[in-house]
């Protein structure tokens, strides 16, 4: 069983531009690459992202797939390898099992990758990320400007420190 760092994408790994449709919009957040390059020896890195722009008709399936692939490629070029990269394409009112705060993406990753969710951490910038993590039985870390979260990391160095503290 592998422990994972489950990662929200927009606003956590990359700049959140709102329904990104062009791979050229993919811009890693400051410190993310350096932190993950060090953390990947201790955690399987897995992206779990809501992409409702698809269901909203704002982006096509091909655009969503291209942007997601670019995220993996961009980090990969910098030496960061993701064990998995998942996204939910559904609308908020679709009642699917995978849109965060539902835990479906995390459960799929656990099934596919043999993750120990109880030993894993979900990191994200929205309450729905943390709720999905809790629903999957993970620890949670709030990233960036999220308010009211018990474990709040304002930036990537703080994420590294918080994960070290949970050893
Ligand atoms: Mg986000
Ligand atoms: Zn879904």
PDB file of C-alpha atoms and ligand atoms in Angstrom:
ATOM      1  CA  UNK A   1       0.000   0.000   0.000  1.00  0.00           C
ATOM      2  CA  UNK A   2       1.262   3.388  -1.021  1.00  0.00           C
ATOM      3  CA  UNK A   3       0.616   6.652   0.699  1.00  0.00           C
ATOM      4  CA  UNK A   4      -0.322   9.511  -1.546  1.00  0.00           C
ATOM      5  CA  UNK A   5      -0.403  13.237  -1.725  1.00  0.00           C
ATOM      6  CA  UNK A   6      -3.692  13.901  -3.479  1.00  0.00           C
ATOM      7  CA  UNK A   7      -3.582  17.255  -5.200  1.00  0.00           C
ATOM      8  CA  UNK A   8      -6.206  19.630  -6.399  1.00  0.00           C
ATOM      9  CA  UNK A   9      -5.073  21.164  -9.686  1.00  0.00           C
ATOM     10  CA  UNK A  10      -6.340  24.711 -10.349  1.00  0.00           C
ATOM     11  CA  UNK A  11      -5.311  27.081  -7.569  1.00  0.00           C
ATOM     12  CA  UNK A  12      -3.080  24.459  -5.938  1.00  0.00           C
ATOM     13  CA  UNK A  13      -0.676  23.115  -8.565  1.00  0.00           C
ATOM     14  CA  UNK A  14      -1.232  25.785 -11.210  1.00  0.00           C
ATOM     15  CA  UNK A  15      -2.575  29.306 -11.402  1.00  0.00           C
ATOM     16  CA  UNK A  16      -6.391  29.188 -11.367  1.00  0.00           C
ATOM     17  CA  UNK A  17      -7.514  30.990 -14.524  1.00  0.00           C
ATOM     18  CA  UNK A  18     -11.081  29.646 -14.421  1.00  0.00           C
ATOM     19  CA  UNK A  19     -12.105  26.919 -16.860  1.00  0.00           C
ATOM     20  CA  UNK A  20      -8.737  26.667 -18.636  1.00  0.00           C
ATOM     21  CA  UNK A  21      -9.127  25.574 -22.257  1.00  0.00           C
ATOM     22  CA  UNK A  22      -5.682  26.228 -23.711  1.00  0.00           C
ATOM     23  CA  UNK A  23      -2.576  24.266 -22.654  1.00  0.00           C
ATOM     24  CA  UNK A  24      -0.642  27.545 -22.922  1.00  0.00           C
ATOM     25  CA  UNK A  25      -2.558  28.736 -19.835  1.00  0.00           C
ATOM     26  CA  UNK A  26      -0.875  26.117 -17.644  1.00  0.00           C
ATOM     27  CA  UNK A  27       1.431  27.940 -15.220  1.00  0.00           C
ATOM     28  CA  UNK A  28       2.766  26.155 -12.128  1.00  0.00           C
ATOM     29  CA  UNK A  29       2.317  28.051  -8.882  1.00  0.00           C
ATOM     30  CA  UNK A  30       5.521  29.343  -7.258  1.00  0.00           C
ATOM     31  CA  UNK A  31       7.330  26.654  -5.298  1.00  0.00           C
ATOM     32  CA  UNK A  32       5.110  23.795  -6.433  1.00  0.00           C
ATOM     33  CA  UNK A  33       7.704  22.130  -8.626  1.00  0.00           C
ATOM     34  CA  UNK A  34      10.521  22.333  -6.091  1.00  0.00           C
ATOM     35  CA  UNK A  35       8.302  21.020  -3.308  1.00  0.00           C
ATOM     36  CA  UNK A  36       6.914  18.119  -5.327  1.00  0.00           C
ATOM     37  CA  UNK A  37      10.305  17.139  -6.666  1.00  0.00           C
ATOM     38  CA  UNK A  38      11.338  16.543  -3.048  1.00  0.00           C
ATOM     39  CA  UNK A  39       8.033  15.047  -1.877  1.00  0.00           C
ATOM     40  CA  UNK A  40       7.667  12.491  -4.663  1.00  0.00           C
ATOM     41  CA  UNK A  41      10.082  10.086  -2.971  1.00  0.00           C
ATOM     42  CA  UNK A  42       7.735   9.932   0.044  1.00  0.00           C
ATOM     43  CA  UNK A  43       4.313  10.141  -1.594  1.00  0.00           C
ATOM     44  CA  UNK A  44       2.639   8.993  -4.772  1.00  0.00           C
ATOM     45  CA  UNK A  45       1.512  12.266  -6.344  1.00  0.00           C
ATOM     46  CA  UNK A  46      -2.036  12.160  -7.714  1.00  0.00           C
ATOM     47  CA  UNK A  47      -4.063  14.971  -9.281  1.00  0.00           C
ATOM     48  CA  UNK A  48      -7.811  15.044  -8.544  1.00  0.00           C
ATOM     49  CA  UNK A  49      -9.577  17.927 -10.282  1.00  0.00           C
ATOM     50  CA  UNK A  50     -13.107  19.190 -10.871  1.00  0.00           C
ATOM     51  CA  UNK A  51     -13.540  20.335 -14.473  1.00  0.00           C
ATOM     52  CA  UNK A  52     -17.199  21.279 -14.732  1.00  0.00           C
ATOM     53  CA  UNK A  53     -16.407  23.629 -17.607  1.00  0.00           C
ATOM     54  CA  UNK A  54     -16.947  20.548 -19.749  1.00  0.00           C
ATOM     55  CA  UNK A  55     -20.521  19.982 -18.619  1.00  0.00           C
ATOM     56  CA  UNK A  56     -21.152  23.725 -18.652  1.00  0.00           C
ATOM     57  CA  UNK A  57     -20.235  23.762 -22.360  1.00  0.00           C
ATOM     58  CA  UNK A  58     -17.384  26.203 -21.756  1.00  0.00           C
ATOM     59  CA  UNK A  59     -14.645  23.816 -22.847  1.00  0.00           C
ATOM     60  CA  UNK A  60     -14.629  20.745 -25.044  1.00  0.00           C
ATOM     61  CA  UNK A  61     -13.592  17.282 -23.941  1.00  0.00           C
ATOM     62  CA  UNK A  62     -10.515  17.602 -26.152  1.00  0.00           C
ATOM     63  CA  UNK A  63      -9.571  20.951 -24.584  1.00  0.00           C
ATOM     64  CA  UNK A  64      -9.981  19.578 -21.076  1.00  0.00           C
ATOM     65  CA  UNK A  65      -7.857  16.561 -21.909  1.00  0.00           C
ATOM     66  CA  UNK A  66      -5.182  18.731 -23.545  1.00  0.00           C
ATOM     67  CA  UNK A  67      -4.921  21.068 -20.560  1.00  0.00           C
ATOM     68  CA  UNK A  68      -4.766  18.164 -18.124  1.00  0.00           C
ATOM     69  CA  UNK A  69      -2.082  16.461 -20.210  1.00  0.00           C
ATOM     70  CA  UNK A  70      -0.121  19.710 -20.342  1.00  0.00           C
ATOM     71  CA  UNK A  71      -0.117  19.938 -16.533  1.00  0.00           C
ATOM     72  CA  UNK A  72       1.392  16.449 -16.336  1.00  0.00           C
ATOM     73  CA  UNK A  73       3.867  17.303 -19.107  1.00  0.00           C
ATOM     74  CA  UNK A  74       4.897  20.674 -17.652  1.00  0.00           C
ATOM     75  CA  UNK A  75       5.654  19.205 -14.232  1.00  0.00           C
ATOM     76  CA  UNK A  76       7.256  16.194 -15.869  1.00  0.00           C
ATOM     77  CA  UNK A  77       9.677  18.419 -17.755  1.00  0.00           C
ATOM     78  CA  UNK A  78      10.727  19.790 -14.366  1.00  0.00           C
ATOM     79  CA  UNK A  79      11.276  16.333 -12.906  1.00  0.00           C
ATOM     80  CA  UNK A  80       7.947  15.784 -11.148  1.00  0.00           C
ATOM     81  CA  UNK A  81       6.143  12.534 -11.961  1.00  0.00           C
ATOM     82  CA  UNK A  82       2.469  12.044 -11.131  1.00  0.00           C
ATOM     83  CA  UNK A  83       1.307   8.516 -10.351  1.00  0.00           C
ATOM     84  CA  UNK A  84      -2.148   9.444 -11.631  1.00  0.00           C
ATOM     85  CA  UNK A  85      -4.129  12.421 -12.895  1.00  0.00           C
ATOM     86  CA  UNK A  86      -7.922  12.360 -12.644  1.00  0.00           C
ATOM     87  CA  UNK A  87     -10.698  14.821 -13.310  1.00  0.00           C
ATOM     88  CA  UNK A  88     -14.463  14.959 -13.015  1.00  0.00           C
ATOM     89  CA  UNK A  89     -16.142  16.379 -16.151  1.00  0.00           C
ATOM     90  CA  UNK A  90     -19.632  16.612 -14.650  1.00  0.00           C
ATOM     91  CA  UNK A  91     -21.844  19.538 -13.656  1.00  0.00           C
ATOM     92  CA  UNK A  92     -22.372  20.441 -10.000  1.00  0.00           C
ATOM     93  CA  UNK A  93     -26.019  19.335 -10.159  1.00  0.00           C
ATOM     94  CA  UNK A  94     -25.310  16.039 -11.933  1.00  0.00           C
ATOM     95  CA  UNK A  95     -25.124  14.100  -8.707  1.00  0.00           C
ATOM     96  CA  UNK A  96     -22.069  12.185  -9.874  1.00  0.00           C
ATOM     97  CA  UNK A  97     -19.842  10.259  -7.506  1.00  0.00           C
ATOM     98  CA  UNK A  98     -16.646  11.998  -8.595  1.00  0.00           C
ATOM     99  CA  UNK A  99     -17.109  15.753  -8.337  1.00  0.00           C
ATOM    100  CA  UNK A 100     -15.471  16.965  -5.138  1.00  0.00           C
ATOM    101  CA  UNK A 101     -16.702  17.164  -2.352  1.00  0.00           C
ATOM    102  CA  UNK A 102     -17.638  13.582  -3.324  1.00  0.00           C
ATOM    103  CA  UNK A 103     -14.669  11.241  -2.898  1.00  0.00           C
ATOM    104  CA  UNK A 104     -15.011   9.282  -6.165  1.00  0.00           C
ATOM    105  CA  UNK A 105     -11.796  10.487  -7.789  1.00  0.00           C
ATOM    106  CA  UNK A 106      -9.830   9.673  -4.655  1.00  0.00           C
ATOM    107  CA  UNK A 107     -11.437   6.239  -4.397  1.00  0.00           C
ATOM    108  CA  UNK A 108     -10.703   5.569  -8.072  1.00  0.00           C
ATOM    109  CA  UNK A 109      -7.077   6.541  -7.534  1.00  0.00           C
ATOM    110  CA  UNK A 110      -6.842   4.299  -4.476  1.00  0.00           C
ATOM    111  CA  UNK A 111      -8.231   1.382  -6.476  1.00  0.00           C
ATOM    112  CA  UNK A 112      -6.023   1.991  -9.502  1.00  0.00           C
ATOM    113  CA  UNK A 113      -2.812   2.740  -7.638  1.00  0.00           C
ATOM    114  CA  UNK A 114      -3.149   0.707  -4.433  1.00  0.00           C
ATOM    115  CA  UNK A 115      -3.178   3.769  -2.184  1.00  0.00           C
ATOM    116  CA  UNK A 116      -3.507   3.686   1.580  1.00  0.00           C
ATOM    117  CA  UNK A 117      -5.996   6.544   1.937  1.00  0.00           C
ATOM    118  CA  UNK A 118      -5.776   6.623   5.740  1.00  0.00           C
ATOM    119  CA  UNK A 119      -2.065   7.370   5.391  1.00  0.00           C
ATOM    120  CA  UNK A 120      -2.609   9.865   2.564  1.00  0.00           C
ATOM    121  CA  UNK A 121      -3.142  13.610   2.495  1.00  0.00           C
ATOM    122  CA  UNK A 122      -5.503  15.673   0.323  1.00  0.00           C
ATOM    123  CA  UNK A 123      -4.252  19.175  -0.474  1.00  0.00           C
ATOM    124  CA  UNK A 124      -6.499  21.786  -2.038  1.00  0.00           C
ATOM    125  CA  UNK A 125      -7.570  25.410  -2.028  1.00  0.00           C
ATOM    126  CA  UNK A 126     -11.336  24.929  -1.687  1.00  0.00           C
ATOM    127  CA  UNK A 127     -13.525  23.541   1.096  1.00  0.00           C
ATOM    128  CA  UNK A 128     -14.771  20.927  -1.394  1.00  0.00           C
ATOM    129  CA  UNK A 129     -11.222  19.574  -1.716  1.00  0.00           C
ATOM    130  CA  UNK A 130     -10.937  19.123   2.021  1.00  0.00           C
ATOM    131  CA  UNK A 131     -14.410  17.600   2.254  1.00  0.00           C
ATOM    132  CA  UNK A 132     -13.520  15.076  -0.441  1.00  0.00           C
ATOM    133  CA  UNK A 133     -10.364  14.208   1.440  1.00  0.00           C
ATOM    134  CA  UNK A 134     -12.250  13.692   4.675  1.00  0.00           C
ATOM    135  CA  UNK A 135     -14.898  11.602   2.918  1.00  0.00           C
ATOM    136  CA  UNK A 136     -12.146   9.362   1.556  1.00  0.00           C
ATOM    137  CA  UNK A 137     -10.592   9.006   5.001  1.00  0.00           C
ATOM    138  CA  UNK A 138      -7.508  11.098   4.250  1.00  0.00           C
ATOM    139  CA  UNK A 139      -5.741  13.780   6.192  1.00  0.00           C
ATOM    140  CA  UNK A 140      -6.334  17.221   4.716  1.00  0.00           C
ATOM    141  CA  UNK A 141      -4.252  20.329   4.161  1.00  0.00           C
ATOM    142  CA  UNK A 142      -5.741  23.608   2.966  1.00  0.00           C
ATOM    143  CA  UNK A 143      -3.672  25.535   0.465  1.00  0.00           C
ATOM    144  CA  UNK A 144      -3.559  29.243  -0.277  1.00  0.00           C
ATOM    145  CA  UNK A 145      -6.275  31.643   0.753  1.00  0.00           C
ATOM    146  CA  UNK A 146      -8.735  29.039   2.066  1.00  0.00           C
ATOM    147  CA  UNK A 147     -10.240  30.279   5.295  1.00  0.00           C
ATOM    148  CA  UNK A 148     -11.438  28.491   8.356  1.00  0.00           C
ATOM    149  CA  UNK A 149      -9.407  25.363   7.705  1.00  0.00           C
ATOM    150  CA  UNK A 150      -7.564  23.822  10.636  1.00  0.00           C
ATOM    151  CA  UNK A 151      -4.382  23.053   8.703  1.00  0.00           C
ATOM    152  CA  UNK A 152      -3.724  25.987   6.437  1.00  0.00           C
ATOM    153  CA  UNK A 153      -0.661  26.294   4.214  1.00  0.00           C
ATOM    154  CA  UNK A 154      -0.306  29.729   2.609  1.00  0.00           C
ATOM    155  CA  UNK A 155       2.346  28.567   0.143  1.00  0.00           C
ATOM    156  CA  UNK A 156       4.293  25.516  -1.027  1.00  0.00           C
ATOM    157  CA  UNK A 157       7.116  25.734   1.503  1.00  0.00           C
ATOM    158  CA  UNK A 158       4.427  25.592   4.176  1.00  0.00           C
ATOM    159  CA  UNK A 159       3.041  22.428   2.574  1.00  0.00           C
ATOM    160  CA  UNK A 160       6.448  20.793   2.786  1.00  0.00           C
ATOM    161  CA  UNK A 161       6.769  21.813   6.424  1.00  0.00           C
ATOM    162  CA  UNK A 162       3.278  20.577   7.293  1.00  0.00           C
ATOM    163  CA  UNK A 163       3.905  17.184   5.677  1.00  0.00           C
ATOM    164  CA  UNK A 164       7.182  16.871   7.529  1.00  0.00           C
ATOM    165  CA  UNK A 165       5.342  17.598  10.774  1.00  0.00           C
ATOM    166  CA  UNK A 166       2.914  14.723  10.188  1.00  0.00           C
ATOM    167  CA  UNK A 167       5.697  12.087   9.994  1.00  0.00           C
TER     168      UNK A 167
HETATM  169 MG1  LIG B   1      -8.686  24.523  -6.751  1.00  0.00          MG
HETATM  170 ZN1  LIG B   2     -18.119  13.589 -11.762  1.00  0.00          ZN
END
